[in-house]
PDB file of C-alpha atoms in Angstrom:
ATOM      1  CA  MET A 217       0.237   0.150  -0.118  1.00 50.00           C
ATOM      2  CA  THR A 218       1.292   3.258  -1.062  1.00 56.00           C
ATOM      3  CA  LEU A 219       0.676   6.313   1.722  1.00 66.00           C
ATOM      4  CA  LYS A 220       0.599   9.787   0.527  1.00 83.00           C
ATOM      5  CA  VAL A 221       0.279  12.026   3.646  1.00 92.00           C
ATOM      6  CA  LYS A 222      -0.698  15.539   3.307  1.00 95.00           C
ATOM      7  CA  ASN A 223      -3.353  16.154   5.885  1.00 97.00           C
ATOM      8  CA  ILE A 224      -3.016  14.926   9.255  1.00 97.00           C
ATOM      9  CA  LEU A 225      -5.693  14.923  11.999  1.00 98.00           C
ATOM     10  CA  ILE A 226      -4.076  15.205  15.757  1.00 97.00           C
ATOM     11  CA  SER A 227      -6.690  13.719  18.554  1.00 96.00           C
ATOM     12  CA  GLN A 228      -5.582  16.322  20.680  1.00 93.00           C
ATOM     13  CA  PRO A 229      -6.062  20.429  21.346  1.00 91.00           C
ATOM     14  CA  GLN A 230      -3.619  22.373  19.155  1.00 93.00           C
ATOM     15  CA  PRO A 231      -0.481  23.653  21.354  1.00 89.00           C
ATOM     16  CA  LEU A 232      -0.535  27.253  22.632  1.00 89.00           C
ATOM     17  CA  ASP A 233       2.065  28.373  20.042  1.00 92.00           C
ATOM     18  CA  PHE A 234       1.952  26.092  17.194  1.00 93.00           C
ATOM     19  CA  GLU A 235       4.352  27.575  14.872  1.00 92.00           C
ATOM     20  CA  LYS A 236       7.305  27.052  17.621  1.00 92.00           C
ATOM     21  CA  SER A 237       5.931  23.595  18.598  1.00 93.00           C
ATOM     22  CA  PRO A 238       7.402  20.300  17.012  1.00 95.00           C
ATOM     23  CA  TYR A 239       4.005  20.029  15.114  1.00 97.00           C
ATOM     24  CA  GLY A 240       5.010  23.433  13.653  1.00 96.00           C
ATOM     25  CA  GLU A 241       8.133  22.353  12.612  1.00 96.00           C
ATOM     26  CA  ILE A 242       6.591  19.152  10.950  1.00 96.00           C
ATOM     27  CA  ALA A 243       3.986  21.190   8.847  1.00 96.00           C
ATOM     28  CA  ARG A 244       6.839  23.394   7.604  1.00 96.00           C
ATOM     29  CA  LYS A 245       9.520  20.650   6.719  1.00 95.00           C
ATOM     30  CA  PHE A 246       6.987  18.160   5.104  1.00 95.00           C
ATOM     31  CA  ASN A 247       4.711  20.737   3.893  1.00 95.00           C
ATOM     32  CA  VAL A 248       1.476  19.072   5.400  1.00 96.00           C
ATOM     33  CA  ASN A 249      -1.456  20.426   7.105  1.00 97.00           C
ATOM     34  CA  ILE A 250      -2.413  19.538  10.685  1.00 97.00           C
ATOM     35  CA  THR A 251      -5.839  19.915  12.328  1.00 97.00           C
ATOM     36  CA  PHE A 252      -6.127  19.279  16.022  1.00 97.00           C
ATOM     37  CA  ARG A 253      -9.177  18.194  17.424  1.00 96.00           C
ATOM     38  CA  LYS A 254     -10.178  16.550  21.018  1.00 94.00           C
ATOM     39  CA  PHE A 255     -11.849  13.396  20.664  1.00 96.00           C
ATOM     40  CA  PHE A 256     -13.095  12.905  23.972  1.00 91.00           C
ATOM     41  CA  LYS A 257     -14.115  15.369  27.038  1.00 91.00           C
ATOM     42  CA  ILE A 258     -14.163  14.821  30.510  1.00 91.00           C
ATOM     43  CA  GLU A 259     -17.407  15.209  32.749  1.00 93.00           C
ATOM     44  CA  GLY A 260     -17.344  15.596  36.268  1.00 95.00           C
ATOM     45  CA  ILE A 261     -19.721  12.978  38.373  1.00 95.00           C
ATOM     46  CA  PRO A 262     -21.902  15.038  40.236  1.00 95.00           C
ATOM     47  CA  ALA A 263     -21.850  14.856  43.980  1.00 94.00           C
ATOM     48  CA  LYS A 264     -25.193  13.199  44.409  1.00 94.00           C
ATOM     49  CA  ASP A 265     -24.149  10.368  42.127  1.00 94.00           C
ATOM     50  CA  PHE A 266     -20.920   9.781  43.828  1.00 95.00           C
ATOM     51  CA  ARG A 267     -22.866   9.561  47.304  1.00 94.00           C
ATOM     52  CA  LYS A 268     -24.017   6.186  45.922  1.00 93.00           C
ATOM     53  CA  ASP A 269     -20.779   4.839  45.684  1.00 92.00           C
ATOM     54  CA  ARG A 270     -20.614   5.227  49.568  1.00 94.00           C
ATOM     55  CA  ILE A 271     -17.068   6.466  49.576  1.00 95.00           C
ATOM     56  CA  ASN A 272     -16.086   8.621  52.561  1.00 96.00           C
ATOM     57  CA  LEU A 273     -13.358  11.028  51.283  1.00 96.00           C
ATOM     58  CA  LEU A 274     -12.114  11.759  55.099  1.00 95.00           C
ATOM     59  CA  ASP A 275     -11.605   8.004  55.551  1.00 97.00           C
ATOM     60  CA  TYR A 276      -8.340   8.426  53.546  1.00 97.00           C
ATOM     61  CA  THR A 277      -5.083   9.767  54.605  1.00 96.00           C
ATOM     62  CA  ALA A 278      -3.578  10.257  51.003  1.00 96.00           C
ATOM     63  CA  VAL A 279      -4.456  10.801  47.353  1.00 97.00           C
ATOM     64  CA  ILE A 280      -2.836   9.657  44.466  1.00 96.00           C
ATOM     65  CA  PHE A 281      -3.146  12.028  41.640  1.00 95.00           C
ATOM     66  CA  THR A 282      -2.119  10.588  38.214  1.00 91.00           C
ATOM     67  CA  SER A 283      -3.408  13.728  36.069  1.00 90.00           C
ATOM     68  CA  ARG A 284      -4.661  17.427  36.667  1.00 91.00           C
ATOM     69  CA  ASN A 285      -8.116  15.972  35.908  1.00 93.00           C
ATOM     70  CA  ALA A 286      -8.116  13.938  39.084  1.00 95.00           C
ATOM     71  CA  VAL A 287      -6.921  17.014  40.858  1.00 96.00           C
ATOM     72  CA  ASP A 288      -9.535  19.372  39.696  1.00 96.00           C
ATOM     73  CA  HIS A 289     -12.423  16.753  40.111  1.00 97.00           C
ATOM     74  CA  TYR A 290     -11.205  15.623  43.332  1.00 97.00           C
ATOM     75  CA  PHE A 291     -11.573  19.192  45.112  1.00 97.00           C
ATOM     76  CA  ARG A 292     -14.360  19.737  43.017  1.00 97.00           C
ATOM     77  CA  ILE A 293     -16.162  16.572  44.562  1.00 96.00           C
ATOM     78  CA  CYS A 294     -14.899  17.842  48.022  1.00 96.00           C
ATOM     79  CA  LYS A 295     -16.441  21.118  47.767  1.00 96.00           C
ATOM     80  CA  GLU A 296     -19.689  19.913  46.249  1.00 96.00           C
ATOM     81  CA  MET A 297     -19.949  17.722  49.545  1.00 96.00           C
ATOM     82  CA  ARG A 298     -18.797  20.677  51.615  1.00 96.00           C
ATOM     83  CA  ILE A 299     -15.726  18.491  52.893  1.00 95.00           C
ATOM     84  CA  GLU A 300     -13.006  20.228  54.183  1.00 94.00           C
ATOM     85  CA  VAL A 301      -9.711  18.350  53.543  1.00 93.00           C
ATOM     86  CA  PRO A 302      -7.450  18.256  56.476  1.00 91.00           C
ATOM     87  CA  GLU A 303      -4.060  19.602  56.593  1.00 88.00           C
ATOM     88  CA  THR A 304      -2.456  16.673  57.374  1.00 91.00           C
ATOM     89  CA  MET A 305      -3.488  14.880  53.984  1.00 94.00           C
ATOM     90  CA  LYS A 306      -0.713  13.750  51.832  1.00 94.00           C
ATOM     91  CA  TYR A 307      -0.512  13.974  47.949  1.00 95.00           C
ATOM     92  CA  PHE A 308       1.319  11.609  45.511  1.00 95.00           C
ATOM     93  CA  SER A 309       1.549  12.836  42.315  1.00 93.00           C
ATOM     94  CA  ILE A 310       2.934  11.211  38.993  1.00 89.00           C
ATOM     95  CA  SER A 311       4.576  14.013  38.056  1.00 88.00           C
ATOM     96  CA  GLU A 312       6.461  17.410  39.485  1.00 88.00           C
ATOM     97  CA  SER A 313       4.003  19.437  37.135  1.00 87.00           C
ATOM     98  CA  THR A 314       1.002  17.804  38.587  1.00 89.00           C
ATOM     99  CA  ALA A 315       2.657  18.451  42.078  1.00 89.00           C
ATOM    100  CA  TYR A 316       2.711  22.110  41.429  1.00 89.00           C
ATOM    101  CA  TYR A 317      -0.746  22.223  39.620  1.00 92.00           C
ATOM    102  CA  LEU A 318      -1.854  21.168  43.328  1.00 92.00           C
ATOM    103  CA  GLN A 319      -0.928  24.809  44.255  1.00 90.00           C
ATOM    104  CA  LYS A 320      -4.271  25.771  42.692  1.00 92.00           C
ATOM    105  CA  TYR A 321      -5.958  24.469  45.913  1.00 93.00           C
ATOM    106  CA  VAL A 322      -3.501  24.033  48.634  1.00 89.00           C
ATOM    107  CA  GLN A 323      -0.728  25.845  50.450  1.00 78.00           C
ATOM    108  CA  PHE A 324       2.239  23.854  48.718  1.00 67.00           C
ATOM    109  CA  ARG A 325       4.664  24.486  51.703  1.00 60.00           C
ATOM    110  CA  LYS A 326       2.058  23.593  54.238  1.00 55.00           C
ATOM    111  CA  ARG A 327       1.220  20.243  52.663  1.00 63.00           C
ATOM    112  CA  LYS A 328       3.109  16.999  52.279  1.00 88.00           C
ATOM    113  CA  ILE A 329       3.548  16.534  48.591  1.00 90.00           C
ATOM    114  CA  PHE A 330       5.406  13.834  46.779  1.00 89.00           C
ATOM    115  CA  HIS A 331       5.891  13.407  43.008  1.00 90.00           C
ATOM    116  CA  SER A 332       7.670  10.849  41.021  1.00 88.00           C
ATOM    117  CA  LYS A 333       9.294  11.412  37.553  1.00 79.00           C
ATOM    118  CA  GLU A 334       6.364  10.526  35.252  1.00 69.00           C
ATOM    119  CA  ASN A 335       6.839   6.719  36.093  1.00 78.00           C
ATOM    120  CA  TYR A 336       4.347   4.602  37.861  1.00 85.00           C
ATOM    121  CA  ALA A 337       7.079   2.308  39.056  1.00 87.00           C
ATOM    122  CA  ASN A 338       8.565   5.563  40.666  1.00 90.00           C
ATOM    123  CA  LEU A 339       5.584   6.376  42.142  1.00 91.00           C
ATOM    124  CA  ILE A 340       4.734   2.994  43.728  1.00 93.00           C
ATOM    125  CA  GLU A 341       8.217   3.016  45.565  1.00 92.00           C
ATOM    126  CA  LEU A 342       7.281   6.352  46.993  1.00 92.00           C
ATOM    127  CA  ILE A 343       3.789   5.264  48.120  1.00 94.00           C
ATOM    128  CA  LYS A 344       5.549   2.058  49.876  1.00 94.00           C
ATOM    129  CA  LYS A 345       7.453   4.672  52.118  1.00 93.00           C
ATOM    130  CA  HIS A 346       4.131   5.459  53.697  1.00 93.00           C
ATOM    131  CA  LYS A 347       2.486   1.892  53.633  1.00 91.00           C
ATOM    132  CA  THR A 348       0.660   3.121  57.024  1.00 94.00           C
ATOM    133  CA  GLU A 349      -1.778   5.666  55.090  1.00 96.00           C
ATOM    134  CA  LYS A 350      -5.132   5.137  53.447  1.00 97.00           C
ATOM    135  CA  PHE A 351      -4.667   5.843  49.884  1.00 97.00           C
ATOM    136  CA  LEU A 352      -7.611   7.346  47.463  1.00 97.00           C
ATOM    137  CA  LEU A 353      -7.294   6.950  43.697  1.00 96.00           C
ATOM    138  CA  PRO A 354      -9.484   9.705  42.103  1.00 95.00           C
ATOM    139  CA  CYS A 355      -9.847   8.450  38.419  1.00 93.00           C
ATOM    140  CA  SER A 356     -11.982   8.395  35.448  1.00 90.00           C
ATOM    141  CA  ASP A 357     -14.292   5.647  34.667  1.00 88.00           C
ATOM    142  CA  ILE A 358     -12.271   4.851  31.654  1.00 77.00           C
ATOM    143  CA  HIS A 359      -8.382   4.700  33.101  1.00 73.00           C
ATOM    144  CA  LYS A 360      -5.456   2.422  33.015  1.00 73.00           C
ATOM    145  CA  GLN A 361      -5.222  -0.613  35.272  1.00 79.00           C
ATOM    146  CA  GLU A 362      -1.286  -0.309  35.891  1.00 83.00           C
ATOM    147  CA  ILE A 363      -1.309   1.871  39.050  1.00 87.00           C
ATOM    148  CA  PRO A 364      -4.439  -0.410  40.736  1.00 92.00           C
ATOM    149  CA  LYS A 365      -2.479  -3.642  39.926  1.00 92.00           C
ATOM    150  CA  MET A 366       0.828  -2.335  41.225  1.00 92.00           C
ATOM    151  CA  LEU A 367      -0.814  -1.082  44.435  1.00 93.00           C
ATOM    152  CA  GLN A 368      -2.636  -4.262  45.033  1.00 93.00           C
ATOM    153  CA  GLU A 369       0.842  -6.270  44.076  1.00 94.00           C
ATOM    154  CA  ASN A 370       2.603  -4.230  47.149  1.00 94.00           C
ATOM    155  CA  LYS A 371      -0.396  -4.825  49.341  1.00 94.00           C
ATOM    156  CA  ILE A 372      -1.111  -0.897  49.752  1.00 94.00           C
ATOM    157  CA  GLN A 373      -4.577  -0.067  51.490  1.00 95.00           C
ATOM    158  CA  PHE A 374      -6.158   1.746  48.621  1.00 96.00           C
ATOM    159  CA  LYS A 375      -9.726   2.738  47.019  1.00 96.00           C
ATOM    160  CA  GLU A 376     -10.672   3.589  43.552  1.00 96.00           C
ATOM    161  CA  ALA A 377     -12.890   6.714  43.338  1.00 95.00           C
ATOM    162  CA  ILE A 378     -14.500   7.463  39.926  1.00 95.00           C
ATOM    163  CA  ILE A 379     -15.365  11.044  40.210  1.00 96.00           C
ATOM    164  CA  TYR A 380     -15.403  12.012  36.374  1.00 95.00           C
ATOM    165  CA  ARG A 381     -16.347  10.428  33.272  1.00 93.00           C
ATOM    166  CA  THR A 382     -14.319  10.294  29.946  1.00 89.00           C
ATOM    167  CA  LEU A 383     -17.108  10.753  26.803  1.00 91.00           C
ATOM    168  CA  ALA A 384     -16.600  10.923  23.250  1.00 92.00           C
ATOM    169  CA  SER A 385     -16.619  14.418  21.768  1.00 94.00           C
ATOM    170  CA  ASP A 386     -19.250  15.201  18.941  1.00 95.00           C
ATOM    171  CA  LEU A 387     -17.265  15.227  15.829  1.00 96.00           C
ATOM    172  CA  SER A 388     -19.982  14.851  13.482  1.00 94.00           C
ATOM    173  CA  ASP A 389     -18.749  18.255  11.807  1.00 95.00           C
ATOM    174  CA  LEU A 390     -15.402  16.224  11.000  1.00 95.00           C
ATOM    175  CA  ASN A 391     -15.137  14.623   7.448  1.00 96.00           C
ATOM    176  CA  ILE A 392     -12.937  11.936   8.614  1.00 96.00           C
ATOM    177  CA  LYS A 393     -11.985  10.694   4.957  1.00 95.00           C
ATOM    178  CA  ASP A 394     -10.006  14.069   4.541  1.00 96.00           C
ATOM    179  CA  TYR A 395      -7.359  13.216   6.681  1.00 97.00           C
ATOM    180  CA  ASP A 396      -4.120  10.918   5.334  1.00 97.00           C
ATOM    181  CA  LEU A 397      -2.963  10.007   9.043  1.00 97.00           C
ATOM    182  CA  LEU A 398      -5.215   9.927  12.212  1.00 98.00           C
ATOM    183  CA  VAL A 399      -3.021  10.154  15.522  1.00 98.00           C
ATOM    184  CA  PHE A 400      -4.173   9.142  19.037  1.00 97.00           C
ATOM    185  CA  PHE A 401      -3.006   9.092  22.565  1.00 93.00           C
ATOM    186  CA  SER A 402      -5.560   6.954  24.496  1.00 89.00           C
ATOM    187  CA  PRO A 403      -7.823   4.312  23.790  1.00 91.00           C
ATOM    188  CA  SER A 404     -10.800   6.777  24.520  1.00 91.00           C
ATOM    189  CA  GLY A 405      -9.350   8.426  21.197  1.00 94.00           C
ATOM    190  CA  ILE A 406     -10.099   5.305  19.263  1.00 96.00           C
ATOM    191  CA  LYS A 407     -13.392   4.719  21.189  1.00 94.00           C
ATOM    192  CA  SER A 408     -14.462   7.830  20.062  1.00 96.00           C
ATOM    193  CA  LEU A 409     -13.388   7.285  16.613  1.00 97.00           C
ATOM    194  CA  CYS A 410     -15.715   4.011  16.579  1.00 96.00           C
ATOM    195  CA  LYS A 411     -18.613   5.682  17.787  1.00 95.00           C
ATOM    196  CA  ASN A 412     -18.236   8.816  15.522  1.00 97.00           C
ATOM    197  CA  PHE A 413     -17.618   7.035  12.613  1.00 97.00           C
ATOM    198  CA  PRO A 414     -19.113   3.533  12.669  1.00 95.00           C
ATOM    199  CA  GLU A 415     -18.453   3.104   9.173  1.00 94.00           C
ATOM    200  CA  PHE A 416     -14.870   3.974   9.009  1.00 95.00           C
ATOM    201  CA  ILE A 417     -12.971   1.985   6.686  1.00 94.00           C
ATOM    202  CA  GLN A 418      -9.124   2.542   7.154  1.00 95.00           C
ATOM    203  CA  GLY A 419      -8.129   1.989   3.821  1.00 93.00           C
ATOM    204  CA  ASP A 420      -5.210   4.296   2.762  1.00 92.00           C
ATOM    205  CA  THR A 421      -5.309   5.737   6.174  1.00 96.00           C
ATOM    206  CA  ALA A 422      -2.745   5.779   8.144  1.00 96.00           C
ATOM    207  CA  ILE A 423      -2.935   5.643  11.943  1.00 97.00           C
ATOM    208  CA  GLY A 424      -0.319   6.605  14.550  1.00 97.00           C
ATOM    209  CA  ALA A 425      -0.986   5.682  18.564  1.00 96.00           C
ATOM    210  CA  PHE A 426       1.013   6.746  21.639  1.00 93.00           C
ATOM    211  CA  GLY A 427       1.267   4.369  24.407  1.00 88.00           C
ATOM    212  CA  ASN A 428       1.020   0.484  24.849  1.00 87.00           C
ATOM    213  CA  THR A 429      -2.738   0.939  25.695  1.00 86.00           C
ATOM    214  CA  THR A 430      -3.490   2.692  22.773  1.00 92.00           C
ATOM    215  CA  HIS A 431      -1.581   0.407  20.410  1.00 95.00           C
ATOM    216  CA  LYS A 432      -3.944  -2.307  21.895  1.00 93.00           C
ATOM    217  CA  ALA A 433      -6.784  -0.414  21.208  1.00 94.00           C
ATOM    218  CA  VAL A 434      -5.895   0.259  17.446  1.00 97.00           C
ATOM    219  CA  LYS A 435      -5.510  -3.652  16.925  1.00 96.00           C
ATOM    220  CA  ASP A 436      -8.643  -4.423  18.923  1.00 96.00           C
ATOM    221  CA  ALA A 437     -10.615  -2.044  16.828  1.00 96.00           C
ATOM    222  CA  GLY A 438      -9.370  -4.242  13.708  1.00 96.00           C
ATOM    223  CA  LEU A 439      -7.019  -1.052  12.302  1.00 97.00           C
ATOM    224  CA  VAL A 440      -3.530  -1.316  11.096  1.00 97.00           C
ATOM    225  CA  LEU A 441      -1.123   0.587  13.434  1.00 97.00           C
ATOM    226  CA  HIS A 442       1.478   2.619  11.226  1.00 96.00           C
ATOM    227  CA  ILE A 443       3.135   4.843  13.870  1.00 96.00           C
ATOM    228  CA  ALA A 444       4.129   3.366  17.310  1.00 95.00           C
ATOM    229  CA  ALA A 445       5.439   5.455  20.190  1.00 92.00           C
ATOM    230  CA  PRO A 446       7.299   5.670  22.208  1.00 89.00           C
ATOM    231  CA  SER A 447      10.151   3.448  20.996  1.00 90.00           C
ATOM    232  CA  GLU A 448      13.893   3.323  21.020  1.00 89.00           C
ATOM    233  CA  ALA A 449      13.899   5.313  17.760  1.00 89.00           C
ATOM    234  CA  ALA A 450      11.268   7.835  18.650  1.00 90.00           C
ATOM    235  CA  ALA A 451      10.525   8.767  22.445  1.00 88.00           C
ATOM    236  CA  SER A 452       7.796  11.077  21.466  1.00 92.00           C
ATOM    237  CA  MET A 453       4.790  11.096  18.882  1.00 94.00           C
ATOM    238  CA  THR A 454       6.253  14.100  17.128  1.00 95.00           C
ATOM    239  CA  THR A 455       9.565  12.683  16.584  1.00 95.00           C
ATOM    240  CA  ALA A 456       7.911   9.390  15.364  1.00 96.00           C
ATOM    241  CA  ILE A 457       5.604  11.099  13.066  1.00 97.00           C
ATOM    242  CA  GLU A 458       8.735  13.051  11.581  1.00 96.00           C
ATOM    243  CA  HIS A 459      10.481   9.257  11.219  1.00 95.00           C
ATOM    244  CA  PHE A 460       7.414   8.323   9.167  1.00 96.00           C
ATOM    245  CA  LEU A 461       7.293  11.450   7.062  1.00 95.00           C
ATOM    246  CA  GLN A 462      10.747  10.886   6.075  1.00 92.00           C
ATOM    247  CA  ASN A 463      10.300   7.444   5.047  1.00 88.00           C
ATOM    248  CA  GLU A 464       6.981   8.360   3.098  1.00 84.00           C
ATOM    249  CA  THR A 465       9.085  10.967   1.400  1.00 77.00           C
ATOM    250  CA  LYS A 466      11.839   8.426   0.369  1.00 72.00           C
ATOM    251  CA  LYS A 467       9.298   6.022  -1.583  1.00 70.00           C
ATOM    252  CA  LYS A 468       8.191   8.857  -3.827  1.00 60.00           C
TER     253      LYS A 468
END
């Protein structure tokens, strides 16, 4: 199959400064058009629905955050339920940026905040040093199972709290056939593609995906994966796309 890539659809919001971003460089270097469109949206679960799970947030002495969405919705649900988070609460974040994002809600210096280096294994090592805590894991109805699995394996006392949903965006205004390359970053993006375009036939359309769970979602949907990142050759999605386009250029 000969692939000719001219129009690329990225299933994420456009970078604030597109021209200076790696995507801007790709657009100029390969003379391609890049469109950004988020394929899914986040919706908070109302307090009245959350109460049905009978989870008492104050039963837990530490919270694990794997994203900014989790941070926002944890404090939203606390506010809706009129719960004052105690000063003694400990926070464990997947990354330094997520840890600093907590400053939106708590005084950084006064709280006990720990963060890993964007690595689940490193995060678990931090948590293991505080095994006496009772951990709460705020998450979406669709979430990766790595953290729960690792917590169970290390006999950490924890509870998953589903406080927001991941829903497919309305993409009815989009003509998916206009794009030669579709790029995804989560299984939710693939799910949204199938929901919005149930009659989608891949044909000559190339597909790129970031992360093992997204790779699996592509294949489970019966689609062919052309660009898989991260890899030894390409740590980022943009580098993987660039390598792919270079190879396509050589074929011409």
